[in-house]
Amino acid sequence: EIVLTQSPGTLSLFPGERATLSCRASQSLVDNLLSWYQQKPGQAPRLLIYRASSRATGIPDRFSGSGSGTDFTLTISRLEPEDFAIFYCYQHGTKTFGQGTKVEVK
Amino acid sequence: EIQLAASGGGLVQPGGSLRLSCAASGFNLNKYWMSWVRQAPGKGLEWVANIKPDGSVRYYVDSVKGRFTISRDDDKNSLSLLMNSLRAEDTAMYFCASEYWGSYDNWGQGTLVTVSS
């Protein structure tokens, strides 16, 4: 099983700041099949990024994904009030999610 | 508009059974791999099972193998998850989702399963 480790556990930032979230895999991911999701309380997750760096339909361009192999990053260039949530990474090889990073208002 | 509507959750005793359903509208389920993903209260996400578009291949997380069965009904454009021998640790919100390039692009709203005596 491939384990995904997300860091930090919690990120406290002001609106307008840049957020950088990390996701590290215990093994190299085939075809970089790594995706990112945003989840707000009481809601289903929403796909942000697939294949490590492709933005999903309707996702604002302030969200970007990068990385390959074992190290991946989700960047939110300027946080909007609606962006504060929990973010999960996911790898499709052995179908595991990271434990999540909470982005909260400072 | 693409929509997935999950239903069938509820309170069930340990050892009991439950069948979850996921109705699709705005797209044909039979063109996509489909998955169930669950989330225990206050916890993270866990993939549970998925099924190939033609229904010929199914995969399960180890903890549910032999107890859960995923299936699809193309006539009804729906997905199901039959859960037997339920345990307390199966308590979770269950989401259905369609797969796209190794990700989950469309999600249902979730249906809550509580296993308790």
PDB file of C-alpha atoms in Angstrom:
ATOM      1  CA  GLU A   1       0.000   0.000   0.000  1.00  0.00           C
ATOM      2  CA  ILE A   2       1.222   3.470  -0.848  1.00  0.00           C
ATOM      3  CA  VAL A   3       1.009   5.870   2.096  1.00  0.00           C
ATOM      4  CA  LEU A   4       0.425   9.564   1.488  1.00  0.00           C
ATOM      5  CA  THR A   5       1.671  11.990   4.131  1.00  0.00           C
ATOM      6  CA  GLN A   6       0.335  15.530   4.035  1.00  0.00           C
ATOM      7  CA  SER A   7       1.959  18.504   5.709  1.00  0.00           C
ATOM      8  CA  PRO A   8       1.370  20.631   7.568  1.00  0.00           C
ATOM      9  CA  GLY A   9      -1.601  19.283   9.501  1.00  0.00           C
ATOM     10  CA  THR A  10      -2.993  22.769   9.912  1.00  0.00           C
ATOM     11  CA  LEU A  11      -2.144  25.963   8.039  1.00  0.00           C
ATOM     12  CA  SER A  12      -3.254  29.275   9.590  1.00  0.00           C
ATOM     13  CA  LEU A  13      -3.261  32.105   7.070  1.00  0.00           C
ATOM     14  CA  PHE A  14      -4.947  35.426   6.322  1.00  0.00           C
ATOM     15  CA  PRO A  15      -7.173  35.906   3.277  1.00  0.00           C
ATOM     16  CA  GLY A  16      -5.007  37.070   0.397  1.00  0.00           C
ATOM     17  CA  GLU A  17      -2.011  35.035   1.491  1.00  0.00           C
ATOM     18  CA  ARG A  18      -0.428  32.179  -0.440  1.00  0.00           C
ATOM     19  CA  ALA A  19      -1.018  28.620   0.736  1.00  0.00           C
ATOM     20  CA  THR A  20       1.407  25.793  -0.003  1.00  0.00           C
ATOM     21  CA  LEU A  21       0.308  22.255   0.869  1.00  0.00           C
ATOM     22  CA  SER A  22       2.540  19.217   0.585  1.00  0.00           C
ATOM     23  CA  CYS A  23       1.752  15.567  -0.148  1.00  0.00           C
ATOM     24  CA  ARG A  24       4.519  12.964  -0.035  1.00  0.00           C
ATOM     25  CA  ALA A  25       4.067   9.397  -1.268  1.00  0.00           C
ATOM     26  CA  SER A  26       5.887   6.397   0.193  1.00  0.00           C
ATOM     27  CA  GLN A  27       6.560   5.141  -3.359  1.00  0.00           C
ATOM     28  CA  SER A  28       6.782   6.808  -6.740  1.00  0.00           C
ATOM     29  CA  LEU A  29       3.354   7.228  -8.341  1.00  0.00           C
ATOM     30  CA  VAL A  30       2.798   5.694 -11.760  1.00  0.00           C
ATOM     31  CA  ASP A  31       1.713   8.268 -14.328  1.00  0.00           C
ATOM     32  CA  ASN A  32       1.576  10.842 -11.506  1.00  0.00           C
ATOM     33  CA  LEU A  33      -2.022   9.826 -10.756  1.00  0.00           C
ATOM     34  CA  LEU A  34      -2.278  12.186  -7.806  1.00  0.00           C
ATOM     35  CA  SER A  35      -5.337  14.344  -7.243  1.00  0.00           C
ATOM     36  CA  TRP A  36      -6.363  17.050  -4.764  1.00  0.00           C
ATOM     37  CA  TYR A  37      -9.754  17.648  -3.139  1.00  0.00           C
ATOM     38  CA  GLN A  38     -11.301  20.393  -1.063  1.00  0.00           C
ATOM     39  CA  GLN A  39     -13.903  19.510   1.558  1.00  0.00           C
ATOM     40  CA  LYS A  40     -16.014  21.919   3.570  1.00  0.00           C
ATOM     41  CA  PRO A  41     -18.056  20.860   6.641  1.00  0.00           C
ATOM     42  CA  GLY A  42     -21.146  18.858   5.753  1.00  0.00           C
ATOM     43  CA  GLN A  43     -20.250  18.672   2.069  1.00  0.00           C
ATOM     44  CA  ALA A  44     -18.851  16.091  -0.305  1.00  0.00           C
ATOM     45  CA  PRO A  45     -15.267  16.578  -1.438  1.00  0.00           C
ATOM     46  CA  ARG A  46     -14.692  18.613  -4.597  1.00  0.00           C
ATOM     47  CA  LEU A  47     -12.038  17.719  -7.166  1.00  0.00           C
ATOM     48  CA  LEU A  48      -9.505  20.510  -7.662  1.00  0.00           C
ATOM     49  CA  ILE A  49      -6.525  18.938  -9.458  1.00  0.00           C
ATOM     50  CA  TYR A  50      -6.022  15.622 -11.256  1.00  0.00           C
ATOM     51  CA  ARG A  51      -2.912  13.992 -12.733  1.00  0.00           C
ATOM     52  CA  ALA A  52      -0.856  16.129 -10.354  1.00  0.00           C
ATOM     53  CA  SER A  53      -1.222  19.388 -12.270  1.00  0.00           C
ATOM     54  CA  SER A  54      -4.418  19.475 -14.369  1.00  0.00           C
ATOM     55  CA  ARG A  55      -7.106  21.789 -13.044  1.00  0.00           C
ATOM     56  CA  ALA A  56     -10.621  20.288 -12.911  1.00  0.00           C
ATOM     57  CA  THR A  57     -13.530  21.905 -14.711  1.00  0.00           C
ATOM     58  CA  GLY A  58     -14.635  25.161 -13.123  1.00  0.00           C
ATOM     59  CA  ILE A  59     -11.733  25.418 -10.669  1.00  0.00           C
ATOM     60  CA  PRO A  60     -10.281  28.954 -10.409  1.00  0.00           C
ATOM     61  CA  ASP A  61      -6.736  29.427 -11.665  1.00  0.00           C
ATOM     62  CA  ARG A  62      -5.535  30.482  -8.204  1.00  0.00           C
ATOM     63  CA  PHE A  63      -5.397  26.722  -7.513  1.00  0.00           C
ATOM     64  CA  SER A  64      -2.416  24.931  -9.028  1.00  0.00           C
ATOM     65  CA  GLY A  65      -0.775  21.557  -8.596  1.00  0.00           C
ATOM     66  CA  SER A  66       2.789  20.487  -9.200  1.00  0.00           C
ATOM     67  CA  GLY A  67       5.209  17.666  -8.534  1.00  0.00           C
ATOM     68  CA  SER A  68       6.060  14.191  -9.716  1.00  0.00           C
ATOM     69  CA  GLY A  69       7.304  10.876  -8.401  1.00  0.00           C
ATOM     70  CA  THR A  70       6.862  11.079  -4.634  1.00  0.00           C
ATOM     71  CA  ASP A  71       6.550  14.819  -3.895  1.00  0.00           C
ATOM     72  CA  PHE A  72       3.502  16.879  -4.801  1.00  0.00           C
ATOM     73  CA  THR A  73       2.289  20.366  -3.957  1.00  0.00           C
ATOM     74  CA  LEU A  74      -1.027  22.190  -4.052  1.00  0.00           C
ATOM     75  CA  THR A  75      -0.687  25.955  -4.172  1.00  0.00           C
ATOM     76  CA  ILE A  76      -3.433  28.511  -3.658  1.00  0.00           C
ATOM     77  CA  SER A  77      -1.945  31.770  -4.901  1.00  0.00           C
ATOM     78  CA  ARG A  78      -4.216  34.139  -2.971  1.00  0.00           C
ATOM     79  CA  LEU A  79      -6.661  32.773  -0.446  1.00  0.00           C
ATOM     80  CA  GLU A  80     -10.260  33.830  -0.857  1.00  0.00           C
ATOM     81  CA  PRO A  81     -12.691  33.566   2.110  1.00  0.00           C
ATOM     82  CA  GLU A  82     -14.398  30.571   0.496  1.00  0.00           C
ATOM     83  CA  ASP A  83     -11.128  28.620   0.188  1.00  0.00           C
ATOM     84  CA  PHE A  84     -10.772  27.800   3.883  1.00  0.00           C
ATOM     85  CA  ALA A  85     -11.424  24.085   4.248  1.00  0.00           C
ATOM     86  CA  ILE A  86      -9.724  20.698   4.555  1.00  0.00           C
ATOM     87  CA  PHE A  87      -7.657  19.524   1.595  1.00  0.00           C
ATOM     88  CA  TYR A  88      -6.878  15.910   0.759  1.00  0.00           C
ATOM     89  CA  CYS A  89      -4.507  14.341  -1.729  1.00  0.00           C
ATOM     90  CA  TYR A  90      -5.249  10.930  -3.265  1.00  0.00           C
ATOM     91  CA  GLN A  91      -3.262   8.405  -5.277  1.00  0.00           C
ATOM     92  CA  HIS A  92      -4.994   6.001  -7.623  1.00  0.00           C
ATOM     93  CA  GLY A  93      -2.393   3.224  -7.674  1.00  0.00           C
ATOM     94  CA  THR A  94      -3.413   1.603  -4.408  1.00  0.00           C
ATOM     95  CA  LYS A  95      -6.290   4.028  -3.826  1.00  0.00           C
ATOM     96  CA  THR A  96      -5.319   5.827  -0.637  1.00  0.00           C
ATOM     97  CA  PHE A  97      -5.927   9.344   0.617  1.00  0.00           C
ATOM     98  CA  GLY A  98      -3.661  11.524   2.692  1.00  0.00           C
ATOM     99  CA  GLN A  99      -4.802  12.445   6.185  1.00  0.00           C
ATOM    100  CA  GLY A 100      -5.697  16.007   5.165  1.00  0.00           C
ATOM    101  CA  THR A 101      -4.475  19.555   5.727  1.00  0.00           C
ATOM    102  CA  LYS A 102      -6.811  22.051   7.338  1.00  0.00           C
ATOM    103  CA  VAL A 103      -6.443  25.599   6.039  1.00  0.00           C
ATOM    104  CA  GLU A 104      -7.919  27.954   8.618  1.00  0.00           C
ATOM    105  CA  VAL A 105      -8.306  31.694   8.987  1.00  0.00           C
ATOM    106  CA  LYS A 106      -5.584  33.254  11.088  1.00  0.00           C
TER     107      LYS A 106
ATOM    108  CA  GLU B   1     -26.308  18.992 -15.045  1.00  0.00           C
ATOM    109  CA  ILE B   2     -24.478  15.931 -13.690  1.00  0.00           C
ATOM    110  CA  GLN B   3     -25.865  14.731 -10.368  1.00  0.00           C
ATOM    111  CA  LEU B   4     -25.312  11.711  -8.150  1.00  0.00           C
ATOM    112  CA  ALA B   5     -27.816  11.050  -5.379  1.00  0.00           C
ATOM    113  CA  ALA B   6     -26.876   8.523  -2.698  1.00  0.00           C
ATOM    114  CA  SER B   7     -29.510   6.923  -0.484  1.00  0.00           C
ATOM    115  CA  GLY B   8     -30.195   3.914   1.711  1.00  0.00           C
ATOM    116  CA  GLY B   9     -28.204   4.758   4.818  1.00  0.00           C
ATOM    117  CA  GLY B  10     -29.529   4.403   8.331  1.00  0.00           C
ATOM    118  CA  LEU B  11     -29.063   2.792  11.716  1.00  0.00           C
ATOM    119  CA  VAL B  12     -28.304  -0.937  11.696  1.00  0.00           C
ATOM    120  CA  GLN B  13     -27.203  -3.385  14.388  1.00  0.00           C
ATOM    121  CA  PRO B  14     -23.781  -5.058  14.271  1.00  0.00           C
ATOM    122  CA  GLY B  15     -23.963  -8.080  11.980  1.00  0.00           C
ATOM    123  CA  GLY B  16     -26.815  -6.558   9.995  1.00  0.00           C
ATOM    124  CA  SER B  17     -27.101  -5.635   6.337  1.00  0.00           C
ATOM    125  CA  LEU B  18     -27.822  -2.508   4.333  1.00  0.00           C
ATOM    126  CA  ARG B  19     -27.992  -1.677   0.629  1.00  0.00           C
ATOM    127  CA  LEU B  20     -26.884   1.746  -0.532  1.00  0.00           C
ATOM    128  CA  SER B  21     -27.955   3.173  -3.874  1.00  0.00           C
ATOM    129  CA  CYS B  22     -26.598   5.961  -6.036  1.00  0.00           C
ATOM    130  CA  ALA B  23     -28.818   7.348  -8.798  1.00  0.00           C
ATOM    131  CA  ALA B  24     -27.199   9.272 -11.627  1.00  0.00           C
ATOM    132  CA  SER B  25     -28.689  11.983 -13.765  1.00  0.00           C
ATOM    133  CA  GLY B  26     -27.149  14.046 -16.527  1.00  0.00           C
ATOM    134  CA  PHE B  27     -24.713  11.310 -17.584  1.00  0.00           C
ATOM    135  CA  ASN B  28     -24.556   7.569 -18.268  1.00  0.00           C
ATOM    136  CA  LEU B  29     -22.969   5.623 -15.435  1.00  0.00           C
ATOM    137  CA  ASN B  30     -22.125   2.764 -17.786  1.00  0.00           C
ATOM    138  CA  LYS B  31     -19.355   4.809 -19.416  1.00  0.00           C
ATOM    139  CA  TYR B  32     -17.374   5.288 -16.190  1.00  0.00           C
ATOM    140  CA  TRP B  33     -15.583   3.404 -13.464  1.00  0.00           C
ATOM    141  CA  MET B  34     -17.617   4.141 -10.340  1.00  0.00           C
ATOM    142  CA  SER B  35     -16.520   4.094  -6.707  1.00  0.00           C
ATOM    143  CA  TRP B  36     -17.786   4.248  -3.164  1.00  0.00           C
ATOM    144  CA  VAL B  37     -15.717   6.338  -0.753  1.00  0.00           C
ATOM    145  CA  ARG B  38     -16.474   6.613   2.971  1.00  0.00           C
ATOM    146  CA  GLN B  39     -15.657   8.982   5.788  1.00  0.00           C
ATOM    147  CA  ALA B  40     -15.986   8.025   9.440  1.00  0.00           C
ATOM    148  CA  PRO B  41     -17.233  10.834  11.713  1.00  0.00           C
ATOM    149  CA  GLY B  42     -14.499  13.433  12.140  1.00  0.00           C
ATOM    150  CA  LYS B  43     -12.020  11.371  10.123  1.00  0.00           C
ATOM    151  CA  GLY B  44     -10.478  11.347   6.651  1.00  0.00           C
ATOM    152  CA  LEU B  45     -11.545   9.754   3.390  1.00  0.00           C
ATOM    153  CA  GLU B  46     -11.256   6.053   2.571  1.00  0.00           C
ATOM    154  CA  TRP B  47     -11.864   4.401  -0.794  1.00  0.00           C
ATOM    155  CA  VAL B  48     -14.132   1.360  -0.361  1.00  0.00           C
ATOM    156  CA  ALA B  49     -14.851  -0.258  -3.730  1.00  0.00           C
ATOM    157  CA  ASN B  50     -15.054   0.358  -7.446  1.00  0.00           C
ATOM    158  CA  ILE B  51     -16.516  -1.257 -10.559  1.00  0.00           C
ATOM    159  CA  LYS B  52     -15.571  -1.203 -14.236  1.00  0.00           C
ATOM    160  CA  PRO B  53     -17.990   0.329 -16.782  1.00  0.00           C
ATOM    161  CA  ASP B  54     -19.128  -3.086 -18.029  1.00  0.00           C
ATOM    162  CA  GLY B  55     -19.327  -4.492 -14.499  1.00  0.00           C
ATOM    163  CA  SER B  56     -16.800  -7.235 -15.236  1.00  0.00           C
ATOM    164  CA  VAL B  57     -14.162  -6.099 -12.717  1.00  0.00           C
ATOM    165  CA  ARG B  58     -14.625  -5.038  -9.095  1.00  0.00           C
ATOM    166  CA  TYR B  59     -12.099  -4.095  -6.438  1.00  0.00           C
ATOM    167  CA  TYR B  60     -12.467  -3.691  -2.684  1.00  0.00           C
ATOM    168  CA  VAL B  61     -10.449  -2.349   0.211  1.00  0.00           C
ATOM    169  CA  ASP B  62      -9.225  -5.289   2.318  1.00  0.00           C
ATOM    170  CA  SER B  63     -11.386  -4.414   5.319  1.00  0.00           C
ATOM    171  CA  VAL B  64     -14.642  -5.003   3.401  1.00  0.00           C
ATOM    172  CA  LYS B  65     -13.686  -7.927   1.147  1.00  0.00           C
ATOM    173  CA  GLY B  66     -16.151 -10.766   1.474  1.00  0.00           C
ATOM    174  CA  ARG B  67     -18.717  -8.525   3.203  1.00  0.00           C
ATOM    175  CA  PHE B  68     -19.516  -5.763   0.677  1.00  0.00           C
ATOM    176  CA  THR B  69     -20.597  -6.129  -2.956  1.00  0.00           C
ATOM    177  CA  ILE B  70     -20.608  -3.308  -5.475  1.00  0.00           C
ATOM    178  CA  SER B  71     -22.887  -3.559  -8.490  1.00  0.00           C
ATOM    179  CA  ARG B  72     -24.475  -1.433 -11.156  1.00  0.00           C
ATOM    180  CA  ASP B  73     -27.875  -1.385 -12.867  1.00  0.00           C
ATOM    181  CA  ASP B  74     -27.503   0.221 -16.267  1.00  0.00           C
ATOM    182  CA  ASP B  75     -31.280   0.143 -16.900  1.00  0.00           C
ATOM    183  CA  LYS B  76     -31.766   2.338 -13.843  1.00  0.00           C
ATOM    184  CA  ASN B  77     -28.497   4.251 -14.354  1.00  0.00           C
ATOM    185  CA  SER B  78     -27.573   3.495 -10.771  1.00  0.00           C
ATOM    186  CA  LEU B  79     -24.864   2.057  -8.556  1.00  0.00           C
ATOM    187  CA  SER B  80     -25.330  -0.064  -5.448  1.00  0.00           C
ATOM    188  CA  LEU B  81     -23.335  -1.219  -2.458  1.00  0.00           C
ATOM    189  CA  LEU B  82     -24.650  -4.235  -0.563  1.00  0.00           C
ATOM    190  CA  MET B  83     -23.131  -4.306   2.903  1.00  0.00           C
ATOM    191  CA  ASN B  84     -23.350  -7.475   4.994  1.00  0.00           C
ATOM    192  CA  SER B  85     -21.936  -8.416   8.412  1.00  0.00           C
ATOM    193  CA  LEU B  86     -21.679  -4.765   9.335  1.00  0.00           C
ATOM    194  CA  ARG B  87     -19.324  -3.697  12.113  1.00  0.00           C
ATOM    195  CA  ALA B  88     -19.081  -0.618  14.271  1.00  0.00           C
ATOM    196  CA  GLU B  89     -16.032   0.467  12.278  1.00  0.00           C
ATOM    197  CA  ASP B  90     -18.174   0.632   9.116  1.00  0.00           C
ATOM    198  CA  THR B  91     -19.988   3.638  10.593  1.00  0.00           C
ATOM    199  CA  ALA B  92     -19.402   6.466   8.139  1.00  0.00           C
ATOM    200  CA  MET B  93     -20.800   8.769   5.512  1.00  0.00           C
ATOM    201  CA  TYR B  94     -20.743   6.883   2.214  1.00  0.00           C
ATOM    202  CA  PHE B  95     -20.213   8.807  -1.021  1.00  0.00           C
ATOM    203  CA  CYS B  96     -20.571   7.531  -4.567  1.00  0.00           C
ATOM    204  CA  ALA B  97     -18.251   9.059  -7.134  1.00  0.00           C
ATOM    205  CA  SER B  98     -17.344   8.756 -10.799  1.00  0.00           C
ATOM    206  CA  GLU B  99     -13.740   8.258 -11.832  1.00  0.00           C
ATOM    207  CA  TYR B 100     -11.783  10.379 -14.299  1.00  0.00           C
ATOM    208  CA  TRP B 101      -8.080  10.014 -14.976  1.00  0.00           C
ATOM    209  CA  GLY B 102      -7.470   8.373 -11.615  1.00  0.00           C
ATOM    210  CA  SER B 103      -9.484  10.951  -9.698  1.00  0.00           C
ATOM    211  CA  TYR B 104     -13.083  11.426  -8.559  1.00  0.00           C
ATOM    212  CA  ASP B 105     -14.717  14.217 -10.514  1.00  0.00           C
ATOM    213  CA  ASN B 106     -18.386  13.908  -9.572  1.00  0.00           C
ATOM    214  CA  TRP B 107     -19.602  13.094  -6.055  1.00  0.00           C
ATOM    215  CA  GLY B 108     -22.960  12.332  -4.517  1.00  0.00           C
ATOM    216  CA  GLN B 109     -23.992  14.145  -1.354  1.00  0.00           C
ATOM    217  CA  GLY B 110     -23.406  11.100   0.845  1.00  0.00           C
ATOM    218  CA  THR B 111     -25.595   8.804   2.910  1.00  0.00           C
ATOM    219  CA  LEU B 112     -24.887   8.095   6.585  1.00  0.00           C
ATOM    220  CA  VAL B 113     -24.519   4.538   7.858  1.00  0.00           C
ATOM    221  CA  THR B 114     -24.487   4.008  11.623  1.00  0.00           C
ATOM    222  CA  VAL B 115     -23.733   0.561  12.997  1.00  0.00           C
ATOM    223  CA  SER B 116     -24.718   0.367  16.636  1.00  0.00           C
ATOM    224  CA  SER B 117     -26.747  -1.737  19.042  1.00  0.00           C
TER     225      SER B 117
END
